[in-house]
Amino acid sequence: MINYTSLATTAFQMPKIGLGTFGLAPSEAKATINEALSLGYRLFDCAPVYFNEMEVGDAFHESTSGVPRTDCFITSKLASPFHRPEHVEPALRKTLADLRLGYLDLFLIHWPVAFKYVDFDPSVRGWPNEAIDDSDDGANIDPTVSLRDTWTAMESLVDKGLVKHIGVANFPVVLLHDLLSYSRIPPVVNQVEIHPYNQQSKLLDYCKSRNITVQAYSPLGTPGYKENGEPDVLMDPVLKEISNKHGMTVAQLCLQWSLQRGCHVVAKSSNKIHLEENLLVGYKNGVMSSG
């Protein structure tokens, strides 16, 4: 049922549609992860700054779905306070402990900006507060950390077998171009916000030309961040008209649109009906080709 595609540098495969865990309440993690696994989801997108990795890890460990770890593709990310080379591996090992995993399928640099280091106890799962996601209006940004040094440390994680693949998130063309000029292991994924109101066509074209898989997050828009009076993708009258014409939801239309453009998608939901609707995009309807 799942549509896989090979990543650029190896024969390793990544599902085209995955479950995002941003905004997933810790109390909902167990039921949502178990339901998603049972429905057929195999890609799960995580991050320390979602502040639910411990609960997501427990959900994986306690799942009754019977799906083995080797059938899943699990992604997490390097938070900004841990960009210095000596902090990259400890941060990853913290994530592995929180998720109760021995390795990650994909590890991304979450944002192309370093923060001042935030100390943590590697023996304690979870995070006591949200300090690792606090820029303090830019005061915590550390301009002395080189992206090249961070990437070299990321490459060493692949060498050690702690992660299978590495990539980036929220990287514009100029930073990707620079990264590719010196990387020994090129990034296989750039995860960025893409939806009908934020199409990022030039970035998508560049990534295609450099064999970087684009994974779209917030493919249904960002209603939680819009100001009063700003449009909402899921309420867009044109998208509603198109989706009604083809007998699908606006959410399904948006996901299919991203797939048609060659993107992979991660969408968050804890609602069983929406989980199933999202996963079925591209398989039950034939109005668009996913390419």
Short mmCIF file of C-alpha atoms in Angstrom, two decimals:
data_model
loop_
_atom_site.label_atom_id
_atom_site.label_comp_id
_atom_site.label_asym_id
_atom_site.label_seq_id
_atom_site.Cartn_x
_atom_site.Cartn_y
_atom_site.Cartn_z
CA MET A 1 0.00 0.00 0.00
CA ILE A 2 2.85 2.41 0.80
CA ASN A 3 4.56 4.09 -2.15
CA TYR A 4 8.33 4.10 -1.65
CA THR A 5 11.05 5.93 -3.48
CA SER A 6 14.80 5.45 -3.40
CA LEU A 7 16.87 8.18 -1.80
CA ALA A 8 19.37 9.82 -4.06
CA THR A 9 22.61 8.27 -2.89
CA THR A 10 21.61 4.70 -2.07
CA ALA A 11 18.95 2.08 -2.68
CA PHE A 12 17.49 2.82 0.74
CA GLN A 13 13.81 3.70 0.54
CA MET A 14 11.61 6.31 2.19
CA PRO A 15 7.80 6.34 2.23
CA LYS A 16 6.26 9.23 0.35
CA ILE A 17 3.61 9.94 2.98
CA GLY A 18 4.45 10.09 6.68
CA LEU A 19 3.02 11.10 10.01
CA GLY A 20 4.31 14.32 11.51
CA THR A 21 4.49 14.52 15.28
CA PHE A 22 4.74 18.31 15.62
CA GLY A 23 1.88 19.41 17.85
CA LEU A 24 1.07 15.86 18.90
CA ALA A 25 0.11 16.06 22.56
CA PRO A 26 2.16 13.65 24.69
CA SER A 27 -1.10 12.22 26.06
CA GLU A 28 -2.21 11.36 22.50
CA ALA A 29 1.04 9.77 21.37
CA LYS A 30 0.35 6.15 22.31
CA ALA A 31 -3.06 5.93 20.66
CA THR A 32 -2.05 7.94 17.60
CA ILE A 33 1.17 6.04 16.88
CA ASN A 34 -0.51 2.68 17.36
CA GLU A 35 -3.42 3.67 15.10
CA ALA A 36 -1.06 5.02 12.45
CA LEU A 37 1.02 1.84 12.43
CA SER A 38 -2.12 -0.27 12.15
CA LEU A 39 -3.41 1.81 9.22
CA GLY A 40 -0.14 1.43 7.32
CA TYR A 41 1.98 4.47 8.17
CA ARG A 42 5.65 3.62 8.18
CA LEU A 43 7.34 7.05 8.20
CA PHE A 44 7.32 9.05 11.43
CA ASP A 45 8.80 12.54 11.63
CA CYS A 46 10.05 13.56 15.07
CA ALA A 47 12.18 16.28 16.70
CA PRO A 48 13.43 17.15 20.18
CA VAL A 49 11.77 20.58 20.00
CA TYR A 50 8.37 18.93 19.59
CA PHE A 51 8.81 17.94 23.24
CA ASN A 52 7.08 14.59 22.83
CA GLU A 53 9.86 12.24 21.73
CA MET A 54 9.83 10.36 25.03
CA GLU A 55 6.11 9.62 24.69
CA VAL A 56 6.46 8.81 20.98
CA GLY A 57 9.29 6.42 21.84
CA ASP A 58 7.17 4.73 24.49
CA ALA A 59 4.36 4.44 21.95
CA PHE A 60 6.66 2.69 19.46
CA HIS A 61 7.95 0.37 22.16
CA GLU A 62 4.50 -0.53 23.48
CA SER A 63 2.69 -0.71 20.13
CA THR A 64 0.40 -3.67 19.59
CA SER A 65 0.50 -3.30 15.79
CA GLY A 66 3.12 -6.00 15.32
CA VAL A 67 5.09 -3.83 12.86
CA PRO A 68 8.84 -4.47 13.26
CA ARG A 69 11.30 -1.59 13.63
CA THR A 70 12.97 -2.50 10.35
CA ASP A 71 9.74 -1.76 8.48
CA CYS A 72 9.61 1.80 9.82
CA PHE A 73 11.41 4.93 8.69
CA ILE A 74 12.00 7.23 11.63
CA THR A 75 13.35 10.75 11.31
CA SER A 76 14.51 13.16 13.97
CA LYS A 77 16.44 16.39 13.99
CA LEU A 78 19.41 18.22 15.49
CA ALA A 79 18.21 21.13 17.61
CA SER A 80 19.96 24.48 17.28
CA PRO A 81 21.84 24.47 20.65
CA PHE A 82 23.77 21.37 19.58
CA HIS A 83 25.45 22.47 16.35
CA ARG A 84 28.98 22.50 17.71
CA PRO A 85 30.72 19.31 16.55
CA GLU A 86 31.30 18.03 20.08
CA HIS A 87 27.57 18.33 20.86
CA VAL A 88 26.14 16.65 17.74
CA GLU A 89 26.59 13.01 18.77
CA PRO A 90 25.47 13.51 22.40
CA ALA A 91 22.34 15.25 21.11
CA LEU A 92 21.62 12.35 18.78
CA ARG A 93 22.16 9.80 21.54
CA LYS A 94 19.71 11.77 23.69
CA THR A 95 17.12 11.52 20.92
CA LEU A 96 17.78 7.80 20.52
CA ALA A 97 17.26 7.30 24.26
CA ASP A 98 14.05 9.32 24.21
CA LEU A 99 12.72 7.40 21.20
CA ARG A 100 14.00 4.08 22.60
CA LEU A 101 15.79 3.31 19.33
CA GLY A 102 19.21 2.01 18.34
CA TYR A 103 19.47 4.11 15.17
CA LEU A 104 17.62 6.64 13.05
CA ASP A 105 16.80 6.24 9.38
CA LEU A 106 17.24 9.98 8.81
CA PHE A 107 18.74 12.76 10.93
CA LEU A 108 18.26 16.36 9.85
CA ILE A 109 19.75 19.69 10.87
CA HIS A 110 16.47 21.26 11.96
CA TRP A 111 17.36 24.89 11.22
CA PRO A 112 20.47 26.42 9.59
CA VAL A 113 21.24 28.55 12.63
CA ALA A 114 23.10 27.64 15.82
CA PHE A 115 22.04 28.65 19.33
CA LYS A 116 24.15 28.88 22.45
CA TYR A 117 24.62 25.48 24.03
CA VAL A 118 22.01 24.25 26.49
CA ASP A 119 23.30 21.63 28.92
CA PHE A 120 21.31 18.46 29.59
CA ASP A 121 21.55 15.23 31.55
CA PRO A 122 21.97 12.36 29.06
CA SER A 123 20.73 9.86 31.64
CA VAL A 124 17.29 11.50 31.87
CA ARG A 125 14.69 11.01 29.14
CA GLY A 126 12.61 13.96 28.00
CA TRP A 127 13.23 17.66 28.51
CA PRO A 128 12.50 19.61 31.73
CA ASN A 129 11.56 22.78 29.83
CA GLU A 130 11.62 24.30 26.34
CA ALA A 131 14.98 26.08 26.61
CA ILE A 132 16.41 24.25 23.58
CA ASP A 133 13.84 26.00 21.37
CA ASP A 134 14.28 29.50 22.77
CA SER A 135 16.19 32.02 20.65
CA ASP A 136 15.38 34.83 23.12
CA ASP A 137 14.58 37.12 20.18
CA GLY A 138 17.94 36.29 18.63
CA ALA A 139 20.07 36.79 21.74
CA ASN A 140 20.81 33.05 21.92
CA ILE A 141 22.02 32.78 18.33
CA ASP A 142 25.67 31.74 18.16
CA PRO A 143 27.28 33.10 14.95
CA THR A 144 30.63 31.46 15.73
CA VAL A 145 29.47 27.94 14.80
CA SER A 146 30.33 26.84 11.28
CA LEU A 147 27.77 24.88 9.29
CA ARG A 148 30.66 22.99 7.73
CA ASP A 149 31.84 21.80 11.15
CA THR A 150 28.31 20.74 12.07
CA TRP A 151 27.94 18.80 8.83
CA THR A 152 31.26 16.99 9.32
CA ALA A 153 29.97 15.83 12.71
CA MET A 154 26.72 14.71 11.07
CA GLU A 155 28.70 12.67 8.56
CA SER A 156 30.51 10.90 11.39
CA LEU A 157 27.15 9.66 12.70
CA VAL A 158 26.66 7.80 9.43
CA ASP A 159 30.18 6.37 9.69
CA LYS A 160 29.37 5.06 13.18
CA GLY A 161 26.08 3.47 12.11
CA LEU A 162 24.01 5.66 14.43
CA VAL A 163 22.00 7.06 11.53
CA LYS A 164 21.46 5.70 8.03
CA HIS A 165 21.05 9.02 6.26
CA ILE A 166 21.52 12.71 6.95
CA GLY A 167 19.84 15.78 5.59
CA VAL A 168 18.65 19.27 6.37
CA ALA A 169 15.47 21.21 7.00
CA ASN A 170 14.52 24.79 6.21
CA PHE A 171 17.59 25.32 4.01
CA PRO A 172 17.39 27.85 1.15
CA VAL A 173 19.20 27.34 -2.14
CA VAL A 174 22.26 29.38 -1.20
CA LEU A 175 23.01 27.25 1.88
CA LEU A 176 22.35 24.01 0.01
CA HIS A 177 24.71 25.11 -2.74
CA ASP A 178 27.43 25.87 -0.21
CA LEU A 179 26.87 22.60 1.68
CA LEU A 180 27.14 20.54 -1.49
CA SER A 181 30.49 22.15 -2.31
CA TYR A 182 32.24 20.46 0.61
CA SER A 183 30.04 17.61 1.86
CA ARG A 184 31.56 14.13 1.81
CA ILE A 185 28.07 12.68 2.32
CA PRO A 186 25.55 14.94 0.55
CA PRO A 187 22.19 15.67 2.19
CA VAL A 188 19.53 13.31 0.89
CA VAL A 189 16.56 15.37 2.08
CA ASN A 190 15.62 19.01 2.53
CA GLN A 191 12.46 19.25 4.62
CA VAL A 192 10.69 22.58 4.13
CA GLU A 193 7.26 24.17 4.47
CA ILE A 194 5.35 23.68 1.22
CA HIS A 195 1.65 24.12 0.54
CA PRO A 196 -0.48 25.95 -2.06
CA TYR A 197 0.15 29.30 -0.32
CA ASN A 198 3.92 28.69 -0.06
CA GLN A 199 4.92 26.78 -3.17
CA GLN A 200 8.74 27.23 -3.13
CA SER A 201 9.00 26.36 -6.83
CA LYS A 202 12.59 27.58 -7.31
CA LEU A 203 13.83 25.68 -4.26
CA LEU A 204 12.05 22.55 -5.48
CA ASP A 205 13.63 22.88 -8.94
CA TYR A 206 17.09 23.31 -7.44
CA CYS A 207 16.74 20.28 -5.18
CA LYS A 208 15.57 18.16 -8.12
CA SER A 209 18.61 19.26 -10.12
CA ARG A 210 20.92 18.22 -7.28
CA ASN A 211 19.18 14.92 -6.43
CA ILE A 212 17.92 16.12 -3.05
CA THR A 213 14.54 14.75 -2.03
CA VAL A 214 12.16 17.51 -0.91
CA GLN A 215 9.89 16.61 1.98
CA ALA A 216 7.01 19.01 2.57
CA TYR A 217 5.94 19.79 6.10
CA SER A 218 2.75 21.72 6.89
CA PRO A 219 1.37 20.57 3.50
CA LEU A 220 -2.10 21.65 4.64
CA GLY A 221 -0.99 25.16 5.55
CA THR A 222 -0.30 26.67 8.95
CA PRO A 223 -3.67 27.73 10.39
CA GLY A 224 -2.23 27.80 13.90
CA TYR A 225 0.10 30.65 12.95
CA LYS A 226 -2.08 32.81 10.73
CA GLU A 227 -3.19 36.27 11.78
CA ASN A 228 -6.83 37.35 11.90
CA GLY A 229 -8.08 37.97 8.40
CA GLU A 230 -5.39 35.90 6.69
CA PRO A 231 -6.60 33.12 4.38
CA ASP A 232 -6.73 29.48 5.44
CA VAL A 233 -5.63 26.83 2.93
CA LEU A 234 -8.27 24.35 4.07
CA MET A 235 -11.02 26.97 3.68
CA ASP A 236 -9.83 28.30 0.32
CA PRO A 237 -12.86 28.59 -2.01
CA VAL A 238 -10.94 27.59 -5.15
CA LEU A 239 -9.45 24.52 -3.47
CA LYS A 240 -12.87 23.64 -2.09
CA GLU A 241 -14.37 23.82 -5.56
CA ILE A 242 -11.65 21.58 -7.04
CA SER A 243 -11.84 19.05 -4.22
CA ASN A 244 -15.64 18.86 -4.39
CA LYS A 245 -15.46 18.31 -8.12
CA HIS A 246 -13.21 15.29 -7.63
CA GLY A 247 -14.90 13.89 -4.54
CA MET A 248 -12.09 14.44 -2.07
CA THR A 249 -11.28 16.68 0.87
CA VAL A 250 -9.21 19.84 0.53
CA ALA A 251 -6.56 18.14 2.69
CA GLN A 252 -6.35 15.22 0.26
CA LEU A 253 -6.14 17.63 -2.66
CA CYS A 254 -3.23 19.49 -1.05
CA LEU A 255 -1.34 16.28 -0.32
CA GLN A 256 -1.90 15.01 -3.87
CA TRP A 257 -0.71 18.35 -5.26
CA SER A 258 2.56 18.04 -3.34
CA LEU A 259 3.04 14.44 -4.47
CA GLN A 260 2.38 15.43 -8.07
CA ARG A 261 5.17 18.00 -7.81
CA GLY A 262 7.60 15.29 -6.71
CA CYS A 263 7.57 16.07 -3.00
CA HIS A 264 7.24 13.72 -0.09
CA VAL A 265 4.86 14.85 2.64
CA VAL A 266 4.48 14.64 6.41
CA ALA A 267 1.08 15.55 7.81
CA LYS A 268 0.01 15.52 11.43
CA SER A 269 -3.32 14.25 12.70
CA SER A 270 -4.54 12.34 15.74
CA ASN A 271 -7.97 11.80 14.18
CA LYS A 272 -8.42 8.27 12.83
CA ILE A 273 -10.55 9.38 9.87
CA HIS A 274 -8.03 12.05 8.85
CA LEU A 275 -5.12 9.64 9.33
CA GLU A 276 -6.75 7.21 6.91
CA GLU A 277 -7.79 9.90 4.42
CA ASN A 278 -4.26 11.30 4.30
CA LEU A 279 -2.67 7.90 3.78
CA LEU A 280 -5.04 6.94 1.00
CA VAL A 281 -4.07 9.93 -1.14
CA GLY A 282 -2.66 8.71 -4.43
CA TYR A 283 -3.99 5.20 -4.06
CA LYS A 284 -7.80 5.45 -4.09
CA ASN A 285 -8.18 8.39 -6.47
CA GLY A 286 -6.70 8.83 -9.89
CA VAL A 287 -7.32 12.49 -10.61
CA MET A 288 -3.62 13.30 -10.51
CA SER A 289 -0.43 11.41 -11.07
CA SER A 290 2.15 11.48 -8.28
CA GLY A 291 4.86 11.26 -10.91
#
